[in-house]
PDB file of C-alpha atoms (C1' of nucleotides) in Angstrom:
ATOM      1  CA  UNK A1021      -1.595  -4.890  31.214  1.00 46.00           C
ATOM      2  CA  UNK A1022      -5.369  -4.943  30.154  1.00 54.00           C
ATOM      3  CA  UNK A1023      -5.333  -2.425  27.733  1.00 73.00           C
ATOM      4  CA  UNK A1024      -1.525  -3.071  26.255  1.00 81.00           C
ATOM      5  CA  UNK A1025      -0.550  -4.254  22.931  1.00 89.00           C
ATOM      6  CA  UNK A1026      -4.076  -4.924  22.501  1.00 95.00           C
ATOM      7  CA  UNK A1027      -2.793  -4.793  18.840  1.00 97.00           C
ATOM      8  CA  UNK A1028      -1.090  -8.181  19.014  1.00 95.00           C
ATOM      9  CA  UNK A1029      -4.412  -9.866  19.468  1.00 96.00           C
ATOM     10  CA  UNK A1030      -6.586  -8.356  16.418  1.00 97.00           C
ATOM     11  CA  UNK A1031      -3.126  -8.662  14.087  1.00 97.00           C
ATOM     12  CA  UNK A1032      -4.216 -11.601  11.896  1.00 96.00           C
ATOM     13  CA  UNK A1033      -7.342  -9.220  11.228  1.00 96.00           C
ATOM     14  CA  UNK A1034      -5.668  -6.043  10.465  1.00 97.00           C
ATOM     15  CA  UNK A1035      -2.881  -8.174   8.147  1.00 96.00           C
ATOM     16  CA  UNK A1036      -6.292  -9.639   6.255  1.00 95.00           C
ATOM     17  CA  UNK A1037      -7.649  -5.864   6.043  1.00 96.00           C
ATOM     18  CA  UNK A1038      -4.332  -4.573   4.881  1.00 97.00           C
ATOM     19  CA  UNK A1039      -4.030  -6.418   2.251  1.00 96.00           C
ATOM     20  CA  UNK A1040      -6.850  -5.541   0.522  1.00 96.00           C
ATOM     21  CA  UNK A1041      -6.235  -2.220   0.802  1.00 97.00           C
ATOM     22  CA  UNK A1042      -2.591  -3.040  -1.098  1.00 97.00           C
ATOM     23  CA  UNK A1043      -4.227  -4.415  -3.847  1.00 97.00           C
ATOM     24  CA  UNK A1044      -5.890  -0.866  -4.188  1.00 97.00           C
ATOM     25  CA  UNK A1045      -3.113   1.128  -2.982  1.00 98.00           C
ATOM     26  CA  UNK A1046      -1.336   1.305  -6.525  1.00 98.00           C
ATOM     27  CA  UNK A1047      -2.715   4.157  -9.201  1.00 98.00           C
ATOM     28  CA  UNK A1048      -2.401   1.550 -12.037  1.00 98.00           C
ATOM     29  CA  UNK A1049      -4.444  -1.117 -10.760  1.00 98.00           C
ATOM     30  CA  UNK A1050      -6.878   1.600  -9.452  1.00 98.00           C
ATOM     31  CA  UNK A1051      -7.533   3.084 -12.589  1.00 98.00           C
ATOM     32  CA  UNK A1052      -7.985  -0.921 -14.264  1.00 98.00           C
ATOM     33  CA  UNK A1053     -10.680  -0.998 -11.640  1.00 98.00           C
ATOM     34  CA  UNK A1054     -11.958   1.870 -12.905  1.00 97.00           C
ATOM     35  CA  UNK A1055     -12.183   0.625 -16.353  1.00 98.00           C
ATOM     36  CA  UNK A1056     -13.178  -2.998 -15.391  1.00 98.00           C
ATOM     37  CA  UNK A1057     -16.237  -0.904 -13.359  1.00 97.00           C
ATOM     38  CA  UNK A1058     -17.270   0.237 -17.084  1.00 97.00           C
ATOM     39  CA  UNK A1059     -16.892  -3.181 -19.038  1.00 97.00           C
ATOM     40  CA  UNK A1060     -14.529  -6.273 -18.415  1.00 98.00           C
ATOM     41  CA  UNK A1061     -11.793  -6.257 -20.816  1.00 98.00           C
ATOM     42  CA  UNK A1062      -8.735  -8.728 -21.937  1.00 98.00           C
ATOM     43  CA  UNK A1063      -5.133  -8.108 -20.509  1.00 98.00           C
ATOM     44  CA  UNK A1064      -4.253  -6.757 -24.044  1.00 97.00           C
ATOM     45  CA  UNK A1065      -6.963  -3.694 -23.945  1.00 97.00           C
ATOM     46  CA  UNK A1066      -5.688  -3.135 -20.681  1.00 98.00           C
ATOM     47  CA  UNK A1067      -2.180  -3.142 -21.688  1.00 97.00           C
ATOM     48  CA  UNK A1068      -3.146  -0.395 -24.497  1.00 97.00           C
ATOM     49  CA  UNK A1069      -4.687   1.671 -22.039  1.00 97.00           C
ATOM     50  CA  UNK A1070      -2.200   1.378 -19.217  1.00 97.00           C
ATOM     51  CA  UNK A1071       0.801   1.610 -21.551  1.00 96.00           C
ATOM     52  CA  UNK A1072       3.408  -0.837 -19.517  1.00 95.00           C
ATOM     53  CA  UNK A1073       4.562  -4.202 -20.165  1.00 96.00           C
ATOM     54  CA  UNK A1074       1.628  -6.921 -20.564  1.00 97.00           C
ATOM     55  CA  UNK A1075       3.509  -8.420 -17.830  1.00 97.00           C
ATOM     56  CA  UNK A1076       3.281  -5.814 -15.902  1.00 98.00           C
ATOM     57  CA  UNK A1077      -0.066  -5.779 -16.213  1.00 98.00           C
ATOM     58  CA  UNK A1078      -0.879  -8.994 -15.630  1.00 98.00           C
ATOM     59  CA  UNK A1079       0.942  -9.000 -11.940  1.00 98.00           C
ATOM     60  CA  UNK A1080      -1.120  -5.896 -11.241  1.00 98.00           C
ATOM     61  CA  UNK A1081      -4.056  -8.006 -12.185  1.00 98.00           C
ATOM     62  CA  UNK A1082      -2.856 -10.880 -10.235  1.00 98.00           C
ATOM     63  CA  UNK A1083      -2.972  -9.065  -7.450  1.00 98.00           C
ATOM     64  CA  UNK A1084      -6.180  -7.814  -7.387  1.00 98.00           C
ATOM     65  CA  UNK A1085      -7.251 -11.156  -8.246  1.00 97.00           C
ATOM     66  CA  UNK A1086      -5.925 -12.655  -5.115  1.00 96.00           C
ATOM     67  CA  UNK A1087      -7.121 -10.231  -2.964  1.00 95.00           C
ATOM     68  CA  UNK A1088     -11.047 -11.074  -4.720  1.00 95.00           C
ATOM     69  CA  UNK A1089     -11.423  -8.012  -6.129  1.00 96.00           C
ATOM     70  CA  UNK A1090     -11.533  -8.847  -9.950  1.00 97.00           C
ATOM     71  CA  UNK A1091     -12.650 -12.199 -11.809  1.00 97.00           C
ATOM     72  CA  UNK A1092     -11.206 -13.825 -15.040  1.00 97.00           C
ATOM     73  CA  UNK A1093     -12.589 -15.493 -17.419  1.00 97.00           C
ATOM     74  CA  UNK A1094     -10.730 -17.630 -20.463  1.00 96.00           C
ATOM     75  CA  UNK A1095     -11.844 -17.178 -23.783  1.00 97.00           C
ATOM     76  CA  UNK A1096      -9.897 -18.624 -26.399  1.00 96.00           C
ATOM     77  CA  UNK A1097      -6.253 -16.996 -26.343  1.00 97.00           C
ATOM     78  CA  UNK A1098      -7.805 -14.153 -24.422  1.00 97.00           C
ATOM     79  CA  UNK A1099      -8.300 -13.330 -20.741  1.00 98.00           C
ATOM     80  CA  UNK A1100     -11.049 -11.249 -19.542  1.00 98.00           C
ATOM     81  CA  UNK A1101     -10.894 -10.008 -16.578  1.00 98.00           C
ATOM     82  CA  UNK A1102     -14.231  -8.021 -15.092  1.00 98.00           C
ATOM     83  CA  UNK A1103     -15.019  -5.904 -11.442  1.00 97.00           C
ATOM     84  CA  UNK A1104     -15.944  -8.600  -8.547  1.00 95.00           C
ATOM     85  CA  UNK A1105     -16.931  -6.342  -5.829  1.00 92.00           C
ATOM     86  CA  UNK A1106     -18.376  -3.128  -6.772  1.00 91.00           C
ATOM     87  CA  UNK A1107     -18.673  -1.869  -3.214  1.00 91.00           C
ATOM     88  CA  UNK A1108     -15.205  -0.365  -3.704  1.00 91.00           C
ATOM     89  CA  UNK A1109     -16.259   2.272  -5.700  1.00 92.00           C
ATOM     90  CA  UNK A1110     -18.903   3.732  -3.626  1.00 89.00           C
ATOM     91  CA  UNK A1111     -15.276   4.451  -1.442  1.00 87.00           C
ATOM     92  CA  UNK A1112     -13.772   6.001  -4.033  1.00 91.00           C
ATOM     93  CA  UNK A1113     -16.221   9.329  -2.838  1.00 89.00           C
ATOM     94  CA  UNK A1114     -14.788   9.309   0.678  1.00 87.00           C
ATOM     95  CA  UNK A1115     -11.523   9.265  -0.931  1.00 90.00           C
ATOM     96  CA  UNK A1116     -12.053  12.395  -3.008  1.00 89.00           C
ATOM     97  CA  UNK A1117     -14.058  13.861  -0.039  1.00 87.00           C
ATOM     98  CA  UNK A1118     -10.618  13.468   1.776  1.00 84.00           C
ATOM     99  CA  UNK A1119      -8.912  15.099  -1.287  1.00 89.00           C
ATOM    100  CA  UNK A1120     -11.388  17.839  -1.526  1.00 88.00           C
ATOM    101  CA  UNK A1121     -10.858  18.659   2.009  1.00 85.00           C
ATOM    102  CA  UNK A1122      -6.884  18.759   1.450  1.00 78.00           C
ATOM    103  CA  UNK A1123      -6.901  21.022  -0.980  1.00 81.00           C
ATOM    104  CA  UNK A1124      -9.431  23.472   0.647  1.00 83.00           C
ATOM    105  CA  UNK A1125      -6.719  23.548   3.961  1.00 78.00           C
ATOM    106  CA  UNK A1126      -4.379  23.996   1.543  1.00 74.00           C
ATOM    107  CA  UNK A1127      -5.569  26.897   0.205  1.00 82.00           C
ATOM    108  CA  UNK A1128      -6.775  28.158   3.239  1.00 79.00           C
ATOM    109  CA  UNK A1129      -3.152  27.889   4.668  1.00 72.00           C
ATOM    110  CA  UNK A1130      -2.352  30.205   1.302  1.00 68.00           C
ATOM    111  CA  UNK A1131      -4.557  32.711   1.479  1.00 73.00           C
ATOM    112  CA  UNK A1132      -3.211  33.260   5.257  1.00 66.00           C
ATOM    113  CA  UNK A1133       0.422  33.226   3.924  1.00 64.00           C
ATOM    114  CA  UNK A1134      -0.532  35.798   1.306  1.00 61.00           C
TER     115      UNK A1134
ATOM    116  CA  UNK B 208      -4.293   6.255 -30.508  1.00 46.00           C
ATOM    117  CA  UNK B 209      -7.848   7.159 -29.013  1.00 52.00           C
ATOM    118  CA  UNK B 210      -7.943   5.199 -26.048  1.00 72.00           C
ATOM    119  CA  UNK B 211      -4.530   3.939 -26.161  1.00 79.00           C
ATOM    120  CA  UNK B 212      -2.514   5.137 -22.889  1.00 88.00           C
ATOM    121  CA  UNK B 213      -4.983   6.473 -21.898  1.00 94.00           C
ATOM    122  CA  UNK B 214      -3.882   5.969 -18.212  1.00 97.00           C
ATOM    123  CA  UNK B 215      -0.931   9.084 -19.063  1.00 95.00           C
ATOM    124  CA  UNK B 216      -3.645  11.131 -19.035  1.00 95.00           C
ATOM    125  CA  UNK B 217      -5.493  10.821 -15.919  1.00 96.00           C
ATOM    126  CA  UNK B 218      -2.146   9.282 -13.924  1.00 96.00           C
ATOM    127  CA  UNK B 219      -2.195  12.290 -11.430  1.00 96.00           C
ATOM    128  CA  UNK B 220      -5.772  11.665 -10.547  1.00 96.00           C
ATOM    129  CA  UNK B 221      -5.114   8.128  -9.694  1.00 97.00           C
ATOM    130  CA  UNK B 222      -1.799   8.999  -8.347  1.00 96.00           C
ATOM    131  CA  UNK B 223      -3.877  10.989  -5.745  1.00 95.00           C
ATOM    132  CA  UNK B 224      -6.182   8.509  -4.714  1.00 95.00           C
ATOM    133  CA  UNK B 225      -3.427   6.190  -4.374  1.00 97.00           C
ATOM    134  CA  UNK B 226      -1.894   8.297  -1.518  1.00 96.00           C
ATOM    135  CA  UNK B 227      -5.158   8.110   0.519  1.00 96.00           C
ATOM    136  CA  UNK B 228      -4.769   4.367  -0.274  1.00 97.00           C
ATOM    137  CA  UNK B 229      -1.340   3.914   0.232  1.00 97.00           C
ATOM    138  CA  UNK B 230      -1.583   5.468   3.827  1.00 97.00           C
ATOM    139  CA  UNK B 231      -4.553   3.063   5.089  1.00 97.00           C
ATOM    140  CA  UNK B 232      -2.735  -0.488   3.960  1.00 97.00           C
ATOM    141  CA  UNK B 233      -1.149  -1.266   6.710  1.00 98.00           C
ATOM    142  CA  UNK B 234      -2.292  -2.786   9.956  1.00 98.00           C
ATOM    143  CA  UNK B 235      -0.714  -0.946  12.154  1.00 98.00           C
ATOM    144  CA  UNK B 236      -2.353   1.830  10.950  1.00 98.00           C
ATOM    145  CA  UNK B 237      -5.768   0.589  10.158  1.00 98.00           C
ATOM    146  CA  UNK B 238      -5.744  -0.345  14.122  1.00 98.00           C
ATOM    147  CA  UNK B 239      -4.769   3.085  14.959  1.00 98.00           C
ATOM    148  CA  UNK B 240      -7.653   4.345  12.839  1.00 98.00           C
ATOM    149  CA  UNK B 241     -10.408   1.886  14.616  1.00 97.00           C
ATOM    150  CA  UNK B 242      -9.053   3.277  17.845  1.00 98.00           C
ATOM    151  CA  UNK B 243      -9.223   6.798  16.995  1.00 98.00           C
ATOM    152  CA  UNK B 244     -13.163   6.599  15.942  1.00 97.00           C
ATOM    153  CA  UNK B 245     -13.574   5.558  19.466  1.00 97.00           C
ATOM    154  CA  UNK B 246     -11.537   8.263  20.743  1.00 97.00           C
ATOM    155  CA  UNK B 247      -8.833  10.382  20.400  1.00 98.00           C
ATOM    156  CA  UNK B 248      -5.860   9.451  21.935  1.00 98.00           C
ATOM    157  CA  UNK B 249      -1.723  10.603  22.317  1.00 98.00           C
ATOM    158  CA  UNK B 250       1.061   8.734  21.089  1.00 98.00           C
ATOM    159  CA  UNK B 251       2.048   7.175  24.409  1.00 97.00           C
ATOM    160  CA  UNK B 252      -1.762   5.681  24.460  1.00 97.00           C
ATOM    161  CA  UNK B 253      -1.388   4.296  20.504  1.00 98.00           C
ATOM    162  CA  UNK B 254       2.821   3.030  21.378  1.00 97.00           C
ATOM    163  CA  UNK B 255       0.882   1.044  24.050  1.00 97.00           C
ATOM    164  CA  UNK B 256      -2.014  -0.500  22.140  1.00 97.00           C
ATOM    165  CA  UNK B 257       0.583  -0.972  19.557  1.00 97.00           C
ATOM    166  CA  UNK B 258       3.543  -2.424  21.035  1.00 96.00           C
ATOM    167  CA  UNK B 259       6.329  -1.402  19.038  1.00 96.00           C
ATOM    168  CA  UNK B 260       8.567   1.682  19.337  1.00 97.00           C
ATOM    169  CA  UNK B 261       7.262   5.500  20.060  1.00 98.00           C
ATOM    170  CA  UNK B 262       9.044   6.694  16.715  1.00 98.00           C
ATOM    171  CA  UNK B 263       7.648   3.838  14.915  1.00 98.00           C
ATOM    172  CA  UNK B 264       3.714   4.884  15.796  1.00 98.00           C
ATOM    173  CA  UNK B 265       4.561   8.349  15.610  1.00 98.00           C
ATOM    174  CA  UNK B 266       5.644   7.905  11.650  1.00 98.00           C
ATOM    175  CA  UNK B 267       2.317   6.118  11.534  1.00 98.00           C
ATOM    176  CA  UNK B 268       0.846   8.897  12.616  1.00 98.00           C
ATOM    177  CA  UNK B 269       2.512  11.581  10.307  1.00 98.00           C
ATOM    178  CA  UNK B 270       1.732   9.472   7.432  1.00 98.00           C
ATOM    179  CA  UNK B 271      -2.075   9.318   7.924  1.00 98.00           C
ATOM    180  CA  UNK B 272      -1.863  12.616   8.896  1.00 97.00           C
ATOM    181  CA  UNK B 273      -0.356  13.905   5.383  1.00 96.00           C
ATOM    182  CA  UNK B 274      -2.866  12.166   3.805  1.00 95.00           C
ATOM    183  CA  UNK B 275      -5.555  14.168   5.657  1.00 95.00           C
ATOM    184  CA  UNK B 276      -7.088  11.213   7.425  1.00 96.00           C
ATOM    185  CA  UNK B 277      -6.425  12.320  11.131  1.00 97.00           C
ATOM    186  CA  UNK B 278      -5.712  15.357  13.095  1.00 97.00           C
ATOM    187  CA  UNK B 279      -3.676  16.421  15.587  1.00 97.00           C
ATOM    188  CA  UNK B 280      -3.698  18.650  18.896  1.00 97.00           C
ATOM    189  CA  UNK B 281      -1.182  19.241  21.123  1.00 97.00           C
ATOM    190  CA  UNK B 282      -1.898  19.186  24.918  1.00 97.00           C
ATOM    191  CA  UNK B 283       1.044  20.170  27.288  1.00 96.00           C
ATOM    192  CA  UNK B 284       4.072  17.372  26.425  1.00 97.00           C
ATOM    193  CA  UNK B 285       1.398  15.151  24.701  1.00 98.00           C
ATOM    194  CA  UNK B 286       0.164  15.444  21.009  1.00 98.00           C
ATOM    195  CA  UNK B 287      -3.673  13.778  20.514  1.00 98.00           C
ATOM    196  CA  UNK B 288      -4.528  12.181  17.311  1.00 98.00           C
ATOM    197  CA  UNK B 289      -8.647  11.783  16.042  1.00 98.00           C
ATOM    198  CA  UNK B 290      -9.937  10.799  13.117  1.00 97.00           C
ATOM    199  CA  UNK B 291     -10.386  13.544  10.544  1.00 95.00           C
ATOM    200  CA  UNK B 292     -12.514  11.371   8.198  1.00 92.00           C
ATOM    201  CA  UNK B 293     -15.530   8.892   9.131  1.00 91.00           C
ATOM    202  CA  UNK B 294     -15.891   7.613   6.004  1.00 91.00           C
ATOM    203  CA  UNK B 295     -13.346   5.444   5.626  1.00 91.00           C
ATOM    204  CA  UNK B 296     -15.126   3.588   8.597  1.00 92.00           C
ATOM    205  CA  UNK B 297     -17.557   2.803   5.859  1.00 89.00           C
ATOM    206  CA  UNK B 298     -15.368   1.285   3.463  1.00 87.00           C
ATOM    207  CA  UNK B 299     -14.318  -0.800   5.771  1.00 90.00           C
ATOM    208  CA  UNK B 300     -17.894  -3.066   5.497  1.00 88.00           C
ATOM    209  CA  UNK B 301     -16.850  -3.697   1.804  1.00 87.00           C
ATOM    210  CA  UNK B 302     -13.558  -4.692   2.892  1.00 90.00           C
ATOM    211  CA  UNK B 303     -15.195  -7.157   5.235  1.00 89.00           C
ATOM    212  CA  UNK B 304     -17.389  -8.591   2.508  1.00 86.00           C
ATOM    213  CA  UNK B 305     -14.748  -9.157   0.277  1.00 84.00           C
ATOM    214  CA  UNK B 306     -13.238 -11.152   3.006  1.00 88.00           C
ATOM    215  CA  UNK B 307     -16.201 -13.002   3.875  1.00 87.00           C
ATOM    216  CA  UNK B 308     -16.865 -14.152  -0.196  1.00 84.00           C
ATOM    217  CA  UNK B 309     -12.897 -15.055  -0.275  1.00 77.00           C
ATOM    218  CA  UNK B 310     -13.663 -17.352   2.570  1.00 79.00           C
ATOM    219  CA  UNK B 311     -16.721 -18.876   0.994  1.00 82.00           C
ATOM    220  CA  UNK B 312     -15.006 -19.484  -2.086  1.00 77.00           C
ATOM    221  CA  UNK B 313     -12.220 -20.933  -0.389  1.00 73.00           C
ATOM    222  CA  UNK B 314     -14.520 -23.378   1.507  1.00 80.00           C
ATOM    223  CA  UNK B 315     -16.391 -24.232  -1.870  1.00 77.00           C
ATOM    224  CA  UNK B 316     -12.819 -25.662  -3.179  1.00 71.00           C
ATOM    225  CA  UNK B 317     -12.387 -27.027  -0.238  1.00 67.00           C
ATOM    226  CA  UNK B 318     -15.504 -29.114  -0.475  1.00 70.00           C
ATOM    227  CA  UNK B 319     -14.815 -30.031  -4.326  1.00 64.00           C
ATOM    228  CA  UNK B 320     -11.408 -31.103  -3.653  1.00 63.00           C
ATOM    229  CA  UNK B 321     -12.750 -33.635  -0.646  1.00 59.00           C
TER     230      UNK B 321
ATOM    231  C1'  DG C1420       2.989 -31.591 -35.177  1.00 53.45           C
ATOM    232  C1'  DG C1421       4.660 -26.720 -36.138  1.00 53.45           C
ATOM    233  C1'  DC C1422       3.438 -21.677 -36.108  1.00 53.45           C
ATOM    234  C1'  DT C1423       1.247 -17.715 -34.041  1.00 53.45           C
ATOM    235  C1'  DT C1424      -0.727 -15.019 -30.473  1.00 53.45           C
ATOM    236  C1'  DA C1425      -2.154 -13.959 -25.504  1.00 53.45           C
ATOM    237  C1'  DT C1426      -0.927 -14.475 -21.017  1.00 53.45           C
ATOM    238  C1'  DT C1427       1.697 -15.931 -17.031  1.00 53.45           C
ATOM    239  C1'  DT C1428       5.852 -16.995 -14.609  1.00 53.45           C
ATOM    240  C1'  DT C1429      10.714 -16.431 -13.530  1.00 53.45           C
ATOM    241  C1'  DA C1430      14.819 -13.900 -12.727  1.00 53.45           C
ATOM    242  C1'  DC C1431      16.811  -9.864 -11.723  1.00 53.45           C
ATOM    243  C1'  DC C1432      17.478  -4.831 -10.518  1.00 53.45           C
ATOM    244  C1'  DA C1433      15.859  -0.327  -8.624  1.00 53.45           C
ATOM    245  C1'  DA C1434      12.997   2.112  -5.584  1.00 53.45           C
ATOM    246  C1'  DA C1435       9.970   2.489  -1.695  1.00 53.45           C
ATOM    247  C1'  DT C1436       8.598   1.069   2.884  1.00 53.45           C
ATOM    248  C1'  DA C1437       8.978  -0.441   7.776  1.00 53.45           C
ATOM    249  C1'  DG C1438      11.332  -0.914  11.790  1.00 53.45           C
ATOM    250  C1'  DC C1439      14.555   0.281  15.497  1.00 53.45           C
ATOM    251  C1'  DC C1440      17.947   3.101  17.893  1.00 53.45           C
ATOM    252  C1'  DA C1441      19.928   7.389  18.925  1.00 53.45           C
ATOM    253  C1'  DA C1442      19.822  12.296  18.669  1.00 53.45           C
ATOM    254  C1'  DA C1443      17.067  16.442  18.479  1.00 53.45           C
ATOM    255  C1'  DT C1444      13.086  19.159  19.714  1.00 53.45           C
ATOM    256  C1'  DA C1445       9.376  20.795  22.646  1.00 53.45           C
ATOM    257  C1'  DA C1446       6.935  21.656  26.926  1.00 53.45           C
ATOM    258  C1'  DG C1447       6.394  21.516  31.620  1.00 53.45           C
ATOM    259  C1'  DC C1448       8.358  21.692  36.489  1.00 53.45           C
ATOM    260  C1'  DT C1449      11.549  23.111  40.352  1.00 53.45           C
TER     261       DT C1449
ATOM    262  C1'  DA D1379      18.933  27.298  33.904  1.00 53.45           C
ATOM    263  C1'  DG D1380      18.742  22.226  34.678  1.00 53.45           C
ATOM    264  C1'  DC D1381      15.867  18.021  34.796  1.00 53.45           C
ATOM    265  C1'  DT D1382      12.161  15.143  33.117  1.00 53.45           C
ATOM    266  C1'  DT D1383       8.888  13.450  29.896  1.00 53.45           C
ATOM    267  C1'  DA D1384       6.527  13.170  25.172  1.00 53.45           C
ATOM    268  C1'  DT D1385       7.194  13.331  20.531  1.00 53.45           C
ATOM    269  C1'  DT D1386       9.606  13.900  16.204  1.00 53.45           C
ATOM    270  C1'  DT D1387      13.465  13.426  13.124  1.00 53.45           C
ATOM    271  C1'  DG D1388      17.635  11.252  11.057  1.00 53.45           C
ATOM    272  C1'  DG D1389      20.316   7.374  10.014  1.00 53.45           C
ATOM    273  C1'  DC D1390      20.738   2.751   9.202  1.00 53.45           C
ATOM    274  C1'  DT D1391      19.398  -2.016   7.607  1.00 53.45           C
ATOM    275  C1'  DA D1392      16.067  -5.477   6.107  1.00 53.45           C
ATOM    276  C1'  DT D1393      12.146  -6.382   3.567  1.00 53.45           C
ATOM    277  C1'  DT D1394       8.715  -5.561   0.162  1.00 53.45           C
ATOM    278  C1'  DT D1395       7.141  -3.752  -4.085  1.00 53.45           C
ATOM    279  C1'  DG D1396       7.248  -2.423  -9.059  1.00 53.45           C
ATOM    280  C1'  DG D1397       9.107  -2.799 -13.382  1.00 53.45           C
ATOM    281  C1'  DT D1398      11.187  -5.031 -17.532  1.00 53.45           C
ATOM    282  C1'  DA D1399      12.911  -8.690 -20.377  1.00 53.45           C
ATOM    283  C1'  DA D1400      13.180 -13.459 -21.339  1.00 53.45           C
ATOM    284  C1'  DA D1401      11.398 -18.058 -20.841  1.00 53.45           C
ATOM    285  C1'  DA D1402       7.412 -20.942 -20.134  1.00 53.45           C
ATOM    286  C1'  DT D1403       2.299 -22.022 -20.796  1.00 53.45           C
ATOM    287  C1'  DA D1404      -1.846 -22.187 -23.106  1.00 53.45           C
ATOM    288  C1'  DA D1405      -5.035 -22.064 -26.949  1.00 53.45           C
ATOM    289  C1'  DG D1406      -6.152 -21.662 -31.574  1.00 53.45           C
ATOM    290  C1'  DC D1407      -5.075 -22.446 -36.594  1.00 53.45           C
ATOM    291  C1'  DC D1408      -2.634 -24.468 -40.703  1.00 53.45           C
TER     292       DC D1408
END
DNA sequence: GGCTTATTTTACCAAATAGCCAAATAAGCT
DNA sequence: AGCTTATTTGGCTATTTGGTAAAATAAGCC
């Protein structure tokens, strides 16, 4: 019984993990953290760019919001909303390293086919 | 049109990343992950830590596995899951800070609003 | 106040995800 | 081959997520 459903205990701590990772786990809102990374921008710009409803947009944004990745800021009729934790990029290397590595099994599982 | 939609563009790109992203937010699996830098372990081992059903961990398992983020190795009746990638350990002290600054932002309401 | 524009919220539908059980597969043992 | 155990796969339902359109808010301007 010492080592079971360990899991149970460290849940709440996972769950607040998780749900950062959520707010990234979309390839919308990770490319508006890429552009937020550049310059903050209004909901509007980031409609353009996107290319789906504004209110789509601003959910996505909500999102990340909540989970304290991004910041807003009100000016006049527009929202701005900028990068709050840069840290995430520095992960965004592992990630490709993890893509890189994919695609080199991949093709190593080819060339064996072939 | 020069930087509108631009997202259409470079959608497969993030649509990659997302995968890798998609497959750590949960907290099932980002357990199983923290276990598996310790050491690799079978199913049986994870269903146990876990608590829920075998078929449930093992489609855990698959799904971190098609994202290139853990291994397998099959030993006799039992298949043994390790981490294929470190880095994502890494990540995982950003995560933590954006946690910790949530908090502290929460607690600075908290001591406006009394 | 009325008009306009930017954003958010609500309501609703479609698609994806998570979980469990049961059946299928795989590997060892006698 | 038959039995047992470990794992995976398929089928099903419940829940969550993502998207749009329409209504509601908010801020500026006349």
């Amino acid at each position: 019984m010492s080592k079971q459903r360990k899991f149970e205990k460290v849940r709440v701590f996972y769950e607040k993990r998780a749900t950062i990772l959520k707010a990234l786990a979309h390839p919308v809102r990770l490319f508006i953290i890429d552009e937020l990374a550049k310059k903050e921008k209004c909901v509007c710009e980031l409609r353009d760019l996107v290319g789906s409803d504004i209110s789509t947009v601003s959910k996505h944004l909500l999102l990340l919001k909540n989970a304290g990745l991004v910041k807003d800021r009100k000016q006049g009729l527009q929202v701005f909303y900028s990068l709050q934790v840069s840290c995430v990029l520095k992960f965004f290397d592992c990630v490709e390293a993890v893509i890189g590595a994919e695609q080199q099994r991949y093709q190593a599982t080819r060339r064996k086919a072939a």
